[in-house]
Structures are given as C-alpha cells and as structure tokens.
C-alpha cells in the first residue's frame, strides 16, 4: 500500500528489512569497508596515532559550513554524504564520521530501512539496519526495534544483532537512550522528505 498524506506505510517499509543473518553479514562487511576507507583512524581512541585528532578537527571545520542545518551534525542524507565524503578524503573520523560513512555505504548498497543513531547520554553514533517503522528510536527495546535489527558500529569495530546492545555498549553507554539523527527508507521508490 502506498504512503497516504505523506505518512509512510509501515508494512511496506518493514517488508524491506533484510533477514537477521543477511543484515549481520552486510553490517560486518560495511564495518570492515569503513575501516579501510578511514585507515588513519579516529582521533578519540586510546590507540590513535599522533596527529589524528588534529586531522579530525581540521576535517570537521571544513565540513561544518557544508551542513544544511548548522550545529545539527546530520539530519538528512545529503548532510550524511557530505560528512562521509570529507571523512573519506581525510581518511579519518570519530564515531560520527565513521557512522556516516557506514550509513552512506549501506544506502548505496540498497539496504533499508536505516537509522543513523546517536546515544543521547554519551557522545556516540552508530547505524541500525532494520529498525521497524513504528518502533520508538528513543527508548532502546530490542523486541520493538525488531528481531532482524542489527547494529553496525565501525568506531567500536563491531556488528551485532540489537539484543546484544546492552552487552556490547555497556562500557560506553551508561543510559540506553537514543535518537535517530537521520532515518532512511524508500516509499513507493522515493526517499521521503
């Protein structure tokens, strides 16, 4: 059923969610591809080579004026692409840039639905593949996000099914409260505004 009055049909979107095993393999492939593209690394990791933090900061200063909504990090696919392109050119980026690169790679592979997520209690970004359309992205609930939802987290160098989030992010995230910075899915072959 097509979208009505600009409201997407949840069943139509949820039907595009890849099966768990496929989503896991896709997430893992993209996670590895991000590491190859951003081979200098992140500036905020304990094992970061010297100078990476400065490279990330320089790249962010270059990127900031290109973002449509200033100080919003990313709210749409165009901004995610700008962030990803600049991170790839600089060959480095922290979790936000790494998640944006993964998000764009997944879009380009035709994977949907996708969420570029941010933890609201900690400065951390990652991608969710296959979150159900009518689930609440702000409160983590693996069952409501869907049985096939998978996390792709290049900064943590990991990909896993959503139910493992409590274990995988336990050291990083104190409060499991999130928001979707950018949701991507097609409706009737079109990306919604």
Coordinates of C-alpha atoms in Angstrom, one line a residue:
X1 CA 0.0 0.0 0.0
X2 CA 1.4 3.4 -0.9
X3 CA 2.1 6.2 1.5
X4 CA -1.0 8.3 2.3
X5 CA -0.9 12.0 3.0
X6 CA 2.9 11.8 3.3
X7 CA 2.7 9.1 6.1
X8 CA 4.7 6.0 5.2
X9 CA 3.1 2.6 5.2
X10 CA 4.9 0.7 8.0
X11 CA 4.2 -2.7 6.4
X12 CA 5.7 -1.6 3.1
X13 CA 8.8 -0.3 4.9
X14 CA 9.2 -3.3 7.2
X15 CA 8.9 -5.7 4.3
X16 CA 12.3 -4.3 3.1
X17 CA 14.1 -5.3 6.3
X18 CA 16.7 -7.9 5.5
X19 CA 16.7 -11.2 7.4
X20 CA 18.9 -11.1 10.5
X21 CA 21.7 -13.2 9.1
X22 CA 21.9 -11.2 5.9
X23 CA 21.8 -7.9 7.8
X24 CA 24.6 -9.1 10.1
X25 CA 26.8 -10.0 7.2
X26 CA 26.1 -6.7 5.4
X27 CA 26.8 -4.8 8.6
X28 CA 30.1 -6.6 9.1
X29 CA 31.2 -6.1 5.5
X30 CA 30.4 -2.4 5.7
X31 CA 32.2 -2.1 9.1
X32 CA 35.3 -3.5 7.6
X33 CA 35.0 -1.3 4.5
X34 CA 34.7 1.8 6.7
X35 CA 38.0 0.8 8.4
X36 CA 39.7 0.5 5.0
X37 CA 38.4 3.9 3.9
X38 CA 39.3 5.7 7.2
X39 CA 42.6 3.9 7.6
X40 CA 44.2 6.7 9.6
X41 CA 41.7 6.0 12.3
X42 CA 39.8 8.0 14.9
X43 CA 41.2 10.9 17.0
X44 CA 39.4 9.8 20.1
X45 CA 40.6 6.3 20.6
X46 CA 43.3 5.4 23.1
X47 CA 45.5 3.8 20.3
X48 CA 45.1 6.8 17.9
X49 CA 48.4 7.7 16.2
X50 CA 49.6 11.2 17.0
X51 CA 48.1 13.9 14.8
X52 CA 44.9 12.2 14.1
X53 CA 42.9 14.4 16.5
X54 CA 44.1 17.4 14.7
X55 CA 43.2 15.9 11.3
X56 CA 39.7 15.1 12.5
X57 CA 39.3 18.6 13.9
X58 CA 40.5 20.2 10.6
X59 CA 38.2 18.0 8.6
X60 CA 35.2 19.0 10.9
X61 CA 36.0 22.7 10.4
X62 CA 36.0 22.2 6.7
X63 CA 32.7 20.1 6.8
X64 CA 30.7 22.3 9.2
X65 CA 29.9 25.1 6.7
X66 CA 28.6 22.5 4.2
X67 CA 26.0 21.1 6.5
X68 CA 22.4 22.3 5.7
X69 CA 21.3 22.6 9.4
X70 CA 24.2 24.2 11.3
X71 CA 25.2 22.5 14.5
X72 CA 22.9 19.6 13.9
X73 CA 25.6 17.1 12.9
X74 CA 23.3 15.4 10.4
X75 CA 19.6 15.5 9.8
X76 CA 19.4 14.3 6.2
X77 CA 21.1 12.0 3.7
X78 CA 22.7 15.0 1.9
X79 CA 24.5 16.0 5.1
X80 CA 25.5 12.4 5.8
X81 CA 27.0 12.2 2.3
X82 CA 29.0 15.5 2.9
X83 CA 30.3 14.2 6.2
X84 CA 31.2 10.8 4.7
X85 CA 32.9 12.3 1.7
X86 CA 35.0 14.6 3.7
X87 CA 35.9 11.9 6.2
X88 CA 37.0 9.6 3.3
X89 CA 39.1 12.4 1.8
X90 CA 40.7 13.0 5.2
X91 CA 41.0 9.2 5.8
X92 CA 39.9 9.7 9.4
X93 CA 37.0 10.3 11.7
X94 CA 35.5 9.7 15.1
X95 CA 32.3 7.7 15.6
X96 CA 30.0 10.3 13.9
X97 CA 32.1 10.3 10.7
X98 CA 32.5 6.5 10.8
X99 CA 28.8 6.0 11.3
X100 CA 28.0 8.5 8.4
X101 CA 30.4 6.6 6.1
X102 CA 28.7 3.3 7.0
X103 CA 25.2 4.9 6.6
X104 CA 26.0 6.1 3.1
X105 CA 27.7 2.8 2.1
X106 CA 24.5 0.9 3.2
X107 CA 22.3 3.3 1.3
X108 CA 24.4 2.9 -1.8
X109 CA 24.0 -0.9 -1.4
X110 CA 20.3 -0.6 -1.4
X111 CA 19.9 -1.6 2.3
X112 CA 16.9 -0.2 4.1
X113 CA 15.5 0.9 6.5
X114 CA 18.4 2.6 8.2
X115 CA 18.9 4.8 11.1
X116 CA 22.0 7.0 11.8
X117 CA 21.7 6.8 15.6
X118 CA 23.1 8.9 18.4
X119 CA 23.3 7.9 22.1
X120 CA 21.8 10.9 24.0
X121 CA 23.6 10.1 27.2
X122 CA 27.1 9.7 25.6
X123 CA 28.6 11.2 22.5
X124 CA 28.4 8.1 20.4
X125 CA 27.0 7.4 16.9
X126 CA 26.3 4.1 15.0
X127 CA 23.9 2.7 12.4
X128 CA 20.9 0.5 12.9
X129 CA 19.8 -1.7 10.0
X130 CA 16.2 -2.8 10.0
X131 CA 14.6 -0.9 12.9
X132 CA 10.8 -1.3 12.5
X133 CA 9.0 1.7 11.2
X134 CA 6.7 2.3 14.1
X135 CA 9.2 1.5 16.9
X136 CA 10.4 4.3 19.1
X137 CA 14.1 5.1 18.4
X138 CA 14.5 7.0 21.6
X139 CA 14.0 4.1 24.0
X140 CA 16.1 1.0 23.4
X141 CA 13.9 -2.1 23.2
X142 CA 15.3 -4.9 21.1
X143 CA 12.0 -6.5 20.7
X144 CA 10.3 -3.4 19.5
X145 CA 13.1 -2.4 17.2
X146 CA 12.6 -5.8 15.6
X147 CA 14.0 -9.3 15.6
X148 CA 16.1 -8.6 12.5
X149 CA 17.6 -5.2 13.6
X150 CA 21.4 -5.1 13.5
X151 CA 23.9 -2.6 14.8
X152 CA 26.8 -1.5 12.6
X153 CA 29.3 0.3 14.7
X154 CA 32.6 0.9 12.8
X155 CA 34.1 3.1 15.6
X156 CA 33.8 0.1 18.1
X157 CA 34.8 -2.2 15.2
X158 CA 31.7 -4.3 15.7
X159 CA 28.5 -5.5 14.1
X160 CA 25.8 -7.5 16.0
X161 CA 22.1 -8.1 16.5
X162 CA 20.3 -5.4 18.5
X163 CA 19.6 -7.7 21.5
X164 CA 23.4 -7.7 22.2
X165 CA 23.5 -3.9 22.6
X166 CA 23.3 -4.0 26.4
X167 CA 26.4 -6.2 26.5
X168 CA 28.4 -4.6 23.6
X169 CA 27.9 -1.0 24.7
X170 CA 27.9 -1.5 28.4
X171 CA 31.3 0.1 29.0
X172 CA 30.5 3.1 26.7
X173 CA 26.8 3.8 27.4
X174 CA 25.5 4.5 30.9
X175 CA 21.9 5.2 29.9
X176 CA 20.4 3.4 26.9
X177 CA 18.5 6.4 25.4
X178 CA 18.9 7.2 21.7
X179 CA 17.7 9.3 18.9
X180 CA 17.6 8.7 15.2
X181 CA 19.6 11.6 13.7
X182 CA 18.6 10.5 10.2
X183 CA 16.2 7.8 9.1
X184 CA 16.4 6.4 5.6
X185 CA 13.8 4.3 3.8
X186 CA 12.1 4.5 0.4
X187 CA 8.4 4.8 0.0
X188 CA 7.0 4.0 -3.5
X189 CA 10.6 4.1 -4.7
X190 CA 11.2 7.6 -3.3
X191 CA 13.1 8.7 -0.3
X192 CA 10.7 10.6 2.0
X193 CA 11.4 14.2 2.9

